[in-house]
Each structure stands twice: as C-alpha cells, then as structure tokens.
Amino acid sequence: MQTAMATSPVNQSRLFNASCFALITTAFSFSIRAGILPQLGTEFGLTATQLGFINSMFFFGFPISMIIGGLVYHSVGPRIIMMVAFVAHTLGILLTIYSGGYTGLLISTFFIGFGNGCTEAACNPMIADMYVGEKMNKMLSRFHMWFPGGIVLGSLISKFMTDSGYGWQSQIWIIMIPTLIYVFLYFGQAFPKPQVEGATSLAKNFKAMGTFLYIFIFCCMAFTAISEFGPQQWVGLIMSKSGASPMLILALVTGLMAIGRFFAGPIIHRLDQTGVLLGSAVFATIGIYLFSTQTGTSAYIAAVFFAIGVCYFWPTMIGFVAERIPLSGALGMSIVGGVGMFSTAIFQPIIGGWIDAERVEKSALGLSGDELELAAGQATLLRMTSFPIILIVAFTFLYIYIRNRKAAAR
C-alpha cells in the first residue's frame, strides 16, 4: 500500500489550504445567511415555517451533491467536483442577491447547499488520502475547524455590517471572497491517489456500507447533525429576544468549536473516538437544555456547554468511518455526511413549525411581543434536547461495543 506522496507530486499544504478556504465559503454561507434571516423574514413577509423551508434547502442540496460526489469521486476526481462547487457557489450567491422573494430564495439556497456538499464530497476523502493514522484524524479535525472558524468570522462580519446599516445583499457578496481564493489555490494542482486498496471499487464500498457498524454510524449521524445545526440555525431568531446578542452567541460557540477542533488530535487519541462522541452527547444535552432556560448573560454559559458538546461530532464521525470502515471509501464518507445534512433539511421546517405552534400556545396564555417570542423559542429548544439524549444511549452502546471488539481481537 503506497502513500499518495509516493505516487504523485502532490502539494499537500496547498491542497489542504484550498480545502480550508472552500470550507470557509461553506461557513460564510451558513453564518451570514443565519445573520440575515430576520431581515429576510421582515423584507419578504415570511413566517418561521417558510424560513425553515429556506433553511432546509441549504441542507437538502448538500446531501444530494455529497452522494453524487461520493459515487463519482474516483472516476472524475476531486478537481472536477470542486469546479462544480465553484459554479454552484457562484450561482447561489448571485441568485440570492437577485431572488426577489420566497421562491427565489429557495432556489438560490439550494445551489449554495449543493456547492457546500461538493466541498465535503471532495475534501474529506482527499485529506484522508493525503494523511494516515493519528495525523489523518488531526488534519480532518483541523480542516473541519474552519467551519466553526469561518462562522466566527462570518458572524462578526454580518453583525458589523448589519449594525453599520448594510443591507443583506451586501453581506451575501462577502461569500465570494473565499470562493475565489479556493478556486485559485486548486488551479493546476495534482491530487492524491487512494491509500486503501479496494476503496475505489463501488462494489466493495457498498459491501462495507452494509455492515452493522456502518449502518449504526449512519443512523447516529442523523442525530449528531441536527443536534449541532438545529440550535445553531435558529439561535439567532430565538435568542434575539433573550437580552443576549445572538450573533455573539454564535461567534462564541463557533470560536470554541474552532479551538477544540484544532487540538482534537491528542484528545481523540487519549479518549478514543467513541469516548469523545459519548462525552459530546452529554455536553450537547446540557448546552441545549441551558439555552432553553437561560436569558441574558447566562445564555453565554449555555453557549460554552453547547460548543463543547457539538465541537467534535462532525469530524469524529467522518474520521470514524475513514479509520474503522476504510473500504467504504469516499462514498462511505460522503453518504454519512449526506445523511447528516439530509436529516437537518428534514427537521428545519419541523422546527419552524414547532416555533409557530408554540407561538399560538403561548399567545393563548396571554403572552405577547418579545416575551411571546422568547417563550416559544425556548420551548422549542427544550424539544431539541431529545436529539442528543438519544445519542447518549447510542454512543454508550457504541463505546461498549468497540471496547469489547478490541478486547476480543487481542
């Protein structure tokens, strides 16, 4: 088994940096769109359910491109997939700016999500092919560090521009900056070859994906993703009435996530992937519960617990597949990532519906104005604690299962 460096002149540093800027594009599209959500609702007269459907298109386009990208990764290569990502990102940005209403926002958000999925479909297996073992886990986490890291930057940019009176269209243009950088860095580069023999065979990919362990992780990913993206995508709308700054909460959460992912390598090595996932589920439950009960400055404490909880979910799940189910290949990683985003897409309008239903219920109790919005939002957050609670049970089982399998293999 040869490494990618031994078979082709790959500039690992440039490819990795390009991948990071591509993920920053994803992060900017996530945070800036979250930041302008109230403006879009006001300008176009949209309900929370409609905003939920717009959010869901972001997450719906993502799994479609991830699955397609995983299927064709070894036939067309990451270069072509990232070219498609660039086209989709550019179309999504332009169509958002000139959307004109609800339908236009649905279509433009889908394109941006599609471009983001292409990024994950190309970059995850490419990084897994460039590095091995503990370094692979470290570099995957450092790559995924730029999702929360980019959200910090995007959140602060969005807050600054909103406070300075810039419209939402001006903020969307900012997403083009990292888009142009990543396409420049990828231009003319050689890409790595697969490290695991058989990983390029779709037949072997599907066989590996039919195992108990893969199916289990597949199911868990649906809950880890919504545990992370559900509260994050709605925290601005909910916490805006709590006395805390929603964009500062988002920046705090994602800033801590970025720091945690930067130092993920030794933590995962010490606790094992299963231990990290179990601990993450516990902290995520506490964090979301605190969001549902705290207001004012206490909301920032909730943000710390939530950040610790969701910090390692995504990269550890992808790393788990790459390390423990390697024959699933690029397709296996893409399918797991895709189901995470597909789950989030399904739940976005459901969460929006929860908020609308809670508004009706709380209004009947005599609440109104900001008090009504906060009560409805926090009741919805309390419902969201069910997602990480399910994961606590699932990851406890996984921890015991992997430990027993290791013991049997000795």
mmCIF file with all atom_site columns, C-alpha atoms in Angstrom, residues 229-409:
data_model
loop_
_atom_site.group_PDB
_atom_site.id
_atom_site.type_symbol
_atom_site.label_atom_id
_atom_site.label_alt_id
_atom_site.label_comp_id
_atom_site.label_asym_id
_atom_site.label_entity_id
_atom_site.label_seq_id
_atom_site.pdbx_PDB_ins_code
_atom_site.Cartn_x
_atom_site.Cartn_y
_atom_site.Cartn_z
_atom_site.occupancy
_atom_site.B_iso_or_equiv
_atom_site.pdbx_formal_charge
_atom_site.auth_seq_id
_atom_site.auth_comp_id
_atom_site.auth_asym_id
_atom_site.auth_atom_id
_atom_site.pdbx_PDB_model_num
ATOM 1   C CA . PHE A 1 229 ? -27.217 22.537 13.259 1.00 0.00 ? 229 PHE A CA 1
ATOM 2   C CA . GLY A 1 230 ? -30.735 22.692 14.699 1.00 0.00 ? 230 GLY A CA 1
ATOM 3   C CA . PRO A 1 231 ? -29.943 25.038 17.605 1.00 0.00 ? 231 PRO A CA 1
ATOM 4   C CA . GLN A 1 232 ? -27.253 26.915 15.628 1.00 0.00 ? 232 GLN A CA 1
ATOM 5   C CA . GLN A 1 233 ? -29.529 27.786 12.731 1.00 0.00 ? 233 GLN A CA 1
ATOM 6   C CA . TRP A 1 234 ? -32.339 29.041 14.993 1.00 0.00 ? 234 TRP A CA 1
ATOM 7   C CA . VAL A 1 235 ? -30.444 30.516 17.931 1.00 0.00 ? 235 VAL A CA 1
ATOM 8   C CA . GLY A 1 236 ? -30.390 33.969 16.313 1.00 0.00 ? 236 GLY A CA 1
ATOM 9   C CA . LEU A 1 237 ? -34.161 34.105 15.958 1.00 0.00 ? 237 LEU A CA 1
ATOM 10  C CA . ILE A 1 238 ? -34.743 32.710 19.453 1.00 0.00 ? 238 ILE A CA 1
ATOM 11  C CA . MET A 1 239 ? -32.013 34.411 21.490 1.00 0.00 ? 239 MET A CA 1
ATOM 12  C CA . SER A 1 240 ? -32.616 37.833 19.898 1.00 0.00 ? 240 SER A CA 1
ATOM 13  C CA . LYS A 1 241 ? -35.393 38.316 22.467 1.00 0.00 ? 241 LYS A CA 1
ATOM 14  C CA . SER A 1 242 ? -33.403 36.991 25.467 1.00 0.00 ? 242 SER A CA 1
ATOM 15  C CA . GLY A 1 243 ? -31.244 40.033 26.174 1.00 0.00 ? 243 GLY A CA 1
ATOM 16  C CA . ALA A 1 244 ? -28.137 38.349 24.717 1.00 0.00 ? 244 ALA A CA 1
ATOM 17  C CA . SER A 1 245 ? -26.633 39.091 21.316 1.00 0.00 ? 245 SER A CA 1
ATOM 18  C CA . PRO A 1 246 ? -27.477 36.163 19.014 1.00 0.00 ? 246 PRO A CA 1
ATOM 19  C CA . MET A 1 247 ? -24.521 36.774 16.713 1.00 0.00 ? 247 MET A CA 1
ATOM 20  C CA . LEU A 1 248 ? -22.134 36.958 19.678 1.00 0.00 ? 248 LEU A CA 1
ATOM 21  C CA . ILE A 1 249 ? -23.555 33.661 20.945 1.00 0.00 ? 249 ILE A CA 1
ATOM 22  C CA . LEU A 1 250 ? -22.966 32.142 17.516 1.00 0.00 ? 250 LEU A CA 1
ATOM 23  C CA . ALA A 1 251 ? -19.451 33.583 17.430 1.00 0.00 ? 251 ALA A CA 1
ATOM 24  C CA . LEU A 1 252 ? -18.706 32.258 20.948 1.00 0.00 ? 252 LEU A CA 1
ATOM 25  C CA . VAL A 1 253 ? -19.999 28.768 20.109 1.00 0.00 ? 253 VAL A CA 1
ATOM 26  C CA . THR A 1 254 ? -18.133 28.506 16.850 1.00 0.00 ? 254 THR A CA 1
ATOM 27  C CA . GLY A 1 255 ? -14.977 30.126 18.226 1.00 0.00 ? 255 GLY A CA 1
ATOM 28  C CA . LEU A 1 256 ? -14.760 27.500 20.972 1.00 0.00 ? 256 LEU A CA 1
ATOM 29  C CA . MET A 1 257 ? -15.504 24.791 18.406 1.00 0.00 ? 257 MET A CA 1
ATOM 30  C CA . ALA A 1 258 ? -12.632 26.006 16.236 1.00 0.00 ? 258 ALA A CA 1
ATOM 31  C CA . ILE A 1 259 ? -10.202 25.933 19.157 1.00 0.00 ? 259 ILE A CA 1
ATOM 32  C CA . GLY A 1 260 ? -11.411 22.486 20.212 1.00 0.00 ? 260 GLY A CA 1
ATOM 33  C CA . ARG A 1 261 ? -11.029 21.048 16.715 1.00 0.00 ? 261 ARG A CA 1
ATOM 34  C CA . PHE A 1 262 ? -7.533  22.491 16.376 1.00 0.00 ? 262 PHE A CA 1
ATOM 35  C CA . PHE A 1 263 ? -6.460  20.445 19.420 1.00 0.00 ? 263 PHE A CA 1
ATOM 36  C CA . ALA A 1 264 ? -8.621  17.421 18.570 1.00 0.00 ? 264 ALA A CA 1
ATOM 37  C CA . GLY A 1 265 ? -5.763  15.074 17.639 1.00 0.00 ? 265 GLY A CA 1
ATOM 38  C CA . PRO A 1 266 ? -4.402  14.308 21.143 1.00 0.00 ? 266 PRO A CA 1
ATOM 39  C CA . ILE A 1 267 ? -7.901  14.372 22.677 1.00 0.00 ? 267 ILE A CA 1
ATOM 40  C CA . ILE A 1 268 ? -9.207  11.737 20.264 1.00 0.00 ? 268 ILE A CA 1
ATOM 41  C CA . HIS A 1 269 ? -6.003  9.715  20.724 1.00 0.00 ? 269 HIS A CA 1
ATOM 42  C CA . ARG A 1 270 ? -6.418  9.764  24.516 1.00 0.00 ? 270 ARG A CA 1
ATOM 43  C CA . LEU A 1 271 ? -10.178 9.173  24.797 1.00 0.00 ? 271 LEU A CA 1
ATOM 44  C CA . ASP A 1 272 ? -10.746 7.207  21.554 1.00 0.00 ? 272 ASP A CA 1
ATOM 45  C CA . GLN A 1 273 ? -13.361 8.265  19.033 1.00 0.00 ? 273 GLN A CA 1
ATOM 46  C CA . THR A 1 274 ? -16.184 6.521  20.915 1.00 0.00 ? 274 THR A CA 1
ATOM 47  C CA . GLY A 1 275 ? -15.322 8.205  24.223 1.00 0.00 ? 275 GLY A CA 1
ATOM 48  C CA . VAL A 1 276 ? -15.237 11.602 22.522 1.00 0.00 ? 276 VAL A CA 1
ATOM 49  C CA . LEU A 1 277 ? -18.635 11.010 20.893 1.00 0.00 ? 277 LEU A CA 1
ATOM 50  C CA . LEU A 1 278 ? -20.243 9.929  24.180 1.00 0.00 ? 278 LEU A CA 1
ATOM 51  C CA . GLY A 1 279 ? -18.873 12.916 26.076 1.00 0.00 ? 279 GLY A CA 1
ATOM 52  C CA . SER A 1 280 ? -20.001 15.216 23.282 1.00 0.00 ? 280 SER A CA 1
ATOM 53  C CA . ALA A 1 281 ? -23.580 13.955 23.517 1.00 0.00 ? 281 ALA A CA 1
ATOM 54  C CA . VAL A 1 282 ? -23.663 14.645 27.261 1.00 0.00 ? 282 VAL A CA 1
ATOM 55  C CA . PHE A 1 283 ? -22.363 18.206 26.910 1.00 0.00 ? 283 PHE A CA 1
ATOM 56  C CA . ALA A 1 284 ? -24.691 18.906 23.953 1.00 0.00 ? 284 ALA A CA 1
ATOM 57  C CA . THR A 1 285 ? -27.707 17.865 26.032 1.00 0.00 ? 285 THR A CA 1
ATOM 58  C CA . ILE A 1 286 ? -26.691 20.170 28.882 1.00 0.00 ? 286 ILE A CA 1
ATOM 59  C CA . GLY A 1 287 ? -25.990 23.042 26.499 1.00 0.00 ? 287 GLY A CA 1
ATOM 60  C CA . ILE A 1 288 ? -29.297 22.866 24.632 1.00 0.00 ? 288 ILE A CA 1
ATOM 61  C CA . TYR A 1 289 ? -31.203 22.500 27.922 1.00 0.00 ? 289 TYR A CA 1
ATOM 62  C CA . LEU A 1 290 ? -29.491 25.609 29.305 1.00 0.00 ? 290 LEU A CA 1
ATOM 63  C CA . PHE A 1 291 ? -30.359 27.516 26.121 1.00 0.00 ? 291 PHE A CA 1
ATOM 64  C CA . SER A 1 292 ? -33.999 26.598 26.775 1.00 0.00 ? 292 SER A CA 1
ATOM 65  C CA . THR A 1 293 ? -33.973 28.009 30.326 1.00 0.00 ? 293 THR A CA 1
ATOM 66  C CA . GLN A 1 294 ? -31.442 30.876 30.482 1.00 0.00 ? 294 GLN A CA 1
ATOM 67  C CA . THR A 1 295 ? -31.655 34.519 29.405 1.00 0.00 ? 295 THR A CA 1
ATOM 68  C CA . GLY A 1 296 ? -29.300 37.482 29.337 1.00 0.00 ? 296 GLY A CA 1
ATOM 69  C CA . THR A 1 297 ? -25.634 36.832 30.134 1.00 0.00 ? 297 THR A CA 1
ATOM 70  C CA . SER A 1 298 ? -26.447 33.292 31.344 1.00 0.00 ? 298 SER A CA 1
ATOM 71  C CA . ALA A 1 299 ? -27.093 32.390 27.710 1.00 0.00 ? 299 ALA A CA 1
ATOM 72  C CA . TYR A 1 300 ? -23.348 32.715 27.105 1.00 0.00 ? 300 TYR A CA 1
ATOM 73  C CA . ILE A 1 301 ? -22.710 29.984 29.708 1.00 0.00 ? 301 ILE A CA 1
ATOM 74  C CA . ALA A 1 302 ? -25.139 27.767 27.819 1.00 0.00 ? 302 ALA A CA 1
ATOM 75  C CA . ALA A 1 303 ? -23.182 28.539 24.665 1.00 0.00 ? 303 ALA A CA 1
ATOM 76  C CA . VAL A 1 304 ? -19.964 27.209 26.244 1.00 0.00 ? 304 VAL A CA 1
ATOM 77  C CA . PHE A 1 305 ? -21.548 23.859 27.157 1.00 0.00 ? 305 PHE A CA 1
ATOM 78  C CA . PHE A 1 306 ? -23.180 23.583 23.744 1.00 0.00 ? 306 PHE A CA 1
ATOM 79  C CA . ALA A 1 307 ? -19.895 24.345 21.956 1.00 0.00 ? 307 ALA A CA 1
ATOM 80  C CA . ILE A 1 308 ? -18.017 21.671 23.895 1.00 0.00 ? 308 ILE A CA 1
ATOM 81  C CA . GLY A 1 309 ? -20.817 19.245 23.082 1.00 0.00 ? 309 GLY A CA 1
ATOM 82  C CA . VAL A 1 310 ? -21.067 19.687 19.328 1.00 0.00 ? 310 VAL A CA 1
ATOM 83  C CA . CYS A 1 311 ? -17.401 20.538 18.701 1.00 0.00 ? 311 CYS A CA 1
ATOM 84  C CA . TYR A 1 312 ? -16.196 17.043 17.800 1.00 0.00 ? 312 TYR A CA 1
ATOM 85  C CA . PHE A 1 313 ? -19.358 15.490 16.380 1.00 0.00 ? 313 PHE A CA 1
ATOM 86  C CA . TRP A 1 314 ? -18.854 16.026 12.638 1.00 0.00 ? 314 TRP A CA 1
ATOM 87  C CA . PRO A 1 315 ? -15.080 15.427 12.189 1.00 0.00 ? 315 PRO A CA 1
ATOM 88  C CA . THR A 1 316 ? -15.070 12.464 14.589 1.00 0.00 ? 316 THR A CA 1
ATOM 89  C CA . MET A 1 317 ? -17.951 10.770 12.762 1.00 0.00 ? 317 MET A CA 1
ATOM 90  C CA . ILE A 1 318 ? -16.194 11.226 9.395  1.00 0.00 ? 318 ILE A CA 1
ATOM 91  C CA . GLY A 1 319 ? -12.868 10.112 10.912 1.00 0.00 ? 319 GLY A CA 1
ATOM 92  C CA . PHE A 1 320 ? -14.549 7.059  12.455 1.00 0.00 ? 320 PHE A CA 1
ATOM 93  C CA . VAL A 1 321 ? -15.731 5.938  9.005  1.00 0.00 ? 321 VAL A CA 1
ATOM 94  C CA . ALA A 1 322 ? -12.345 6.661  7.386  1.00 0.00 ? 322 ALA A CA 1
ATOM 95  C CA . GLU A 1 323 ? -10.381 4.758  10.051 1.00 0.00 ? 323 GLU A CA 1
ATOM 96  C CA . ARG A 1 324 ? -12.679 1.887  11.083 1.00 0.00 ? 324 ARG A CA 1
ATOM 97  C CA . ILE A 1 325 ? -14.591 1.272  7.836  1.00 0.00 ? 325 ILE A CA 1
ATOM 98  C CA . PRO A 1 326 ? -11.937 2.229  5.234  1.00 0.00 ? 326 PRO A CA 1
ATOM 99  C CA . LEU A 1 327 ? -13.324 0.039  2.440  1.00 0.00 ? 327 LEU A CA 1
ATOM 100 C CA . SER A 1 328 ? -16.439 2.233  2.358  1.00 0.00 ? 328 SER A CA 1
ATOM 101 C CA . GLY A 1 329 ? -14.137 4.736  0.623  1.00 0.00 ? 329 GLY A CA 1
ATOM 102 C CA . ALA A 1 330 ? -15.068 8.245  -0.486 1.00 0.00 ? 330 ALA A CA 1
ATOM 103 C CA . LEU A 1 331 ? -18.654 7.084  -0.992 1.00 0.00 ? 331 LEU A CA 1
ATOM 104 C CA . GLY A 1 332 ? -18.945 5.918  2.614  1.00 0.00 ? 332 GLY A CA 1
ATOM 105 C CA . MET A 1 333 ? -17.729 9.247  3.980  1.00 0.00 ? 333 MET A CA 1
ATOM 106 C CA . SER A 1 334 ? -19.994 11.169 1.611  1.00 0.00 ? 334 SER A CA 1
ATOM 107 C CA . ILE A 1 335 ? -23.079 9.122  2.482  1.00 0.00 ? 335 ILE A CA 1
ATOM 108 C CA . VAL A 1 336 ? -22.527 9.634  6.219  1.00 0.00 ? 336 VAL A CA 1
ATOM 109 C CA . GLY A 1 337 ? -22.047 13.368 5.743  1.00 0.00 ? 337 GLY A CA 1
ATOM 110 C CA . GLY A 1 338 ? -25.015 13.459 3.388  1.00 0.00 ? 338 GLY A CA 1
ATOM 111 C CA . VAL A 1 339 ? -27.405 11.816 5.818  1.00 0.00 ? 339 VAL A CA 1
ATOM 112 C CA . GLY A 1 340 ? -26.374 14.365 8.438  1.00 0.00 ? 340 GLY A CA 1
ATOM 113 C CA . MET A 1 341 ? -27.355 17.243 6.186  1.00 0.00 ? 341 MET A CA 1
ATOM 114 C CA . PHE A 1 342 ? -30.446 15.456 4.877  1.00 0.00 ? 342 PHE A CA 1
ATOM 115 C CA . SER A 1 343 ? -31.622 14.959 8.450  1.00 0.00 ? 343 SER A CA 1
ATOM 116 C CA . THR A 1 344 ? -31.053 18.650 9.125  1.00 0.00 ? 344 THR A CA 1
ATOM 117 C CA . ALA A 1 345 ? -33.004 19.564 5.978  1.00 0.00 ? 345 ALA A CA 1
ATOM 118 C CA . ILE A 1 346 ? -35.962 17.466 7.085  1.00 0.00 ? 346 ILE A CA 1
ATOM 119 C CA . PHE A 1 347 ? -36.024 18.921 10.593 1.00 0.00 ? 347 PHE A CA 1
ATOM 120 C CA . GLN A 1 348 ? -35.634 22.633 9.677  1.00 0.00 ? 348 GLN A CA 1
ATOM 121 C CA . PRO A 1 349 ? -39.282 23.204 8.667  1.00 0.00 ? 349 PRO A CA 1
ATOM 122 C CA . ILE A 1 350 ? -40.373 20.909 11.505 1.00 0.00 ? 350 ILE A CA 1
ATOM 123 C CA . ILE A 1 351 ? -38.507 23.131 13.973 1.00 0.00 ? 351 ILE A CA 1
ATOM 124 C CA . GLY A 1 352 ? -40.039 26.196 12.322 1.00 0.00 ? 352 GLY A CA 1
ATOM 125 C CA . GLY A 1 353 ? -43.444 24.558 12.746 1.00 0.00 ? 353 GLY A CA 1
ATOM 126 C CA . TRP A 1 354 ? -42.685 23.907 16.435 1.00 0.00 ? 354 TRP A CA 1
ATOM 127 C CA . ILE A 1 355 ? -41.950 27.624 16.884 1.00 0.00 ? 355 ILE A CA 1
ATOM 128 C CA . ASP A 1 356 ? -45.178 28.655 15.129 1.00 0.00 ? 356 ASP A CA 1
ATOM 129 C CA . ALA A 1 357 ? -47.195 26.167 17.220 1.00 0.00 ? 357 ALA A CA 1
ATOM 130 C CA . GLU A 1 358 ? -45.573 27.364 20.444 1.00 0.00 ? 358 GLU A CA 1
ATOM 131 C CA . ARG A 1 359 ? -46.380 30.962 19.492 1.00 0.00 ? 359 ARG A CA 1
ATOM 132 C CA . VAL A 1 360 ? -50.066 30.054 19.223 1.00 0.00 ? 360 VAL A CA 1
ATOM 133 C CA . GLU A 1 361 ? -49.981 28.169 22.529 1.00 0.00 ? 361 GLU A CA 1
ATOM 134 C CA . LYS A 1 362 ? -48.091 30.876 24.442 1.00 0.00 ? 362 LYS A CA 1
ATOM 135 C CA . SER A 1 363 ? -50.265 33.609 22.913 1.00 0.00 ? 363 SER A CA 1
ATOM 136 C CA . ALA A 1 364 ? -53.342 31.834 24.285 1.00 0.00 ? 364 ALA A CA 1
ATOM 137 C CA . LEU A 1 365 ? -51.729 32.124 27.728 1.00 0.00 ? 365 LEU A CA 1
ATOM 138 C CA . GLY A 1 366 ? -51.624 35.899 27.361 1.00 0.00 ? 366 GLY A CA 1
ATOM 139 C CA . LEU A 1 367 ? -48.008 36.392 26.296 1.00 0.00 ? 367 LEU A CA 1
ATOM 140 C CA . SER A 1 368 ? -47.137 38.908 23.587 1.00 0.00 ? 368 SER A CA 1
ATOM 141 C CA . GLY A 1 369 ? -44.238 40.724 21.956 1.00 0.00 ? 369 GLY A CA 1
ATOM 142 C CA . ASP A 1 370 ? -40.694 39.763 22.911 1.00 0.00 ? 370 ASP A CA 1
ATOM 143 C CA . GLU A 1 371 ? -41.955 37.726 25.861 1.00 0.00 ? 371 GLU A CA 1
ATOM 144 C CA . LEU A 1 372 ? -44.005 35.576 23.490 1.00 0.00 ? 372 LEU A CA 1
ATOM 145 C CA . GLU A 1 373 ? -41.111 35.106 21.045 1.00 0.00 ? 373 GLU A CA 1
ATOM 146 C CA . LEU A 1 374 ? -38.690 34.079 23.791 1.00 0.00 ? 374 LEU A CA 1
ATOM 147 C CA . ALA A 1 375 ? -41.107 31.650 25.464 1.00 0.00 ? 375 ALA A CA 1
ATOM 148 C CA . ALA A 1 376 ? -41.966 29.991 22.145 1.00 0.00 ? 376 ALA A CA 1
ATOM 149 C CA . GLY A 1 377 ? -38.300 29.740 21.158 1.00 0.00 ? 377 GLY A CA 1
ATOM 150 C CA . GLN A 1 378 ? -37.128 28.291 24.444 1.00 0.00 ? 378 GLN A CA 1
ATOM 151 C CA . ALA A 1 379 ? -39.946 25.733 24.483 1.00 0.00 ? 379 ALA A CA 1
ATOM 152 C CA . THR A 1 380 ? -38.764 24.645 21.035 1.00 0.00 ? 380 THR A CA 1
ATOM 153 C CA . LEU A 1 381 ? -35.154 24.362 22.243 1.00 0.00 ? 381 LEU A CA 1
ATOM 154 C CA . LEU A 1 382 ? -36.341 22.141 25.096 1.00 0.00 ? 382 LEU A CA 1
ATOM 155 C CA . ARG A 1 383 ? -37.829 19.788 22.496 1.00 0.00 ? 383 ARG A CA 1
ATOM 156 C CA . MET A 1 384 ? -34.453 19.699 20.731 1.00 0.00 ? 384 MET A CA 1
ATOM 157 C CA . THR A 1 385 ? -32.781 18.121 23.785 1.00 0.00 ? 385 THR A CA 1
ATOM 158 C CA . SER A 1 386 ? -34.350 14.826 22.678 1.00 0.00 ? 386 SER A CA 1
ATOM 159 C CA . PHE A 1 387 ? -31.776 14.585 19.856 1.00 0.00 ? 387 PHE A CA 1
ATOM 160 C CA . PRO A 1 388 ? -28.593 14.406 21.991 1.00 0.00 ? 388 PRO A CA 1
ATOM 161 C CA . ILE A 1 389 ? -30.389 12.348 24.669 1.00 0.00 ? 389 ILE A CA 1
ATOM 162 C CA . ILE A 1 390 ? -30.903 9.627  22.039 1.00 0.00 ? 390 ILE A CA 1
ATOM 163 C CA . LEU A 1 391 ? -27.189 9.909  21.222 1.00 0.00 ? 391 LEU A CA 1
ATOM 164 C CA . ILE A 1 392 ? -26.159 9.377  24.846 1.00 0.00 ? 392 ILE A CA 1
ATOM 165 C CA . VAL A 1 393 ? -27.836 5.963  24.735 1.00 0.00 ? 393 VAL A CA 1
ATOM 166 C CA . ALA A 1 394 ? -26.469 5.139  21.258 1.00 0.00 ? 394 ALA A CA 1
ATOM 167 C CA . PHE A 1 395 ? -22.862 6.168  21.974 1.00 0.00 ? 395 PHE A CA 1
ATOM 168 C CA . THR A 1 396 ? -22.836 4.355  25.307 1.00 0.00 ? 396 THR A CA 1
ATOM 169 C CA . PHE A 1 397 ? -23.646 1.188  23.359 1.00 0.00 ? 397 PHE A CA 1
ATOM 170 C CA . LEU A 1 398 ? -21.000 2.041  20.720 1.00 0.00 ? 398 LEU A CA 1
ATOM 171 C CA . TYR A 1 399 ? -18.348 2.645  23.392 1.00 0.00 ? 399 TYR A CA 1
ATOM 172 C CA . ILE A 1 400 ? -19.015 -0.772 24.967 1.00 0.00 ? 400 ILE A CA 1
ATOM 173 C CA . TYR A 1 401 ? -19.230 -2.485 21.548 1.00 0.00 ? 401 TYR A CA 1
ATOM 174 C CA . ILE A 1 402 ? -15.873 -1.125 20.310 1.00 0.00 ? 402 ILE A CA 1
ATOM 175 C CA . ARG A 1 403 ? -14.148 -1.820 23.631 1.00 0.00 ? 403 ARG A CA 1
ATOM 176 C CA . ASN A 1 404 ? -15.353 -5.439 23.615 1.00 0.00 ? 404 ASN A CA 1
ATOM 177 C CA . ARG A 1 405 ? -14.304 -5.856 19.973 1.00 0.00 ? 405 ARG A CA 1
ATOM 178 C CA . LYS A 1 406 ? -10.821 -4.578 20.768 1.00 0.00 ? 406 LYS A CA 1
ATOM 179 C CA . ALA A 1 407 ? -10.578 -6.957 23.707 1.00 0.00 ? 407 ALA A CA 1
ATOM 180 C CA . ALA A 1 408 ? -11.659 -9.906 21.551 1.00 0.00 ? 408 ALA A CA 1
ATOM 181 C CA . ALA A 1 409 ? -9.041  -9.023 18.914 1.00 0.00 ? 409 ALA A CA 1
#
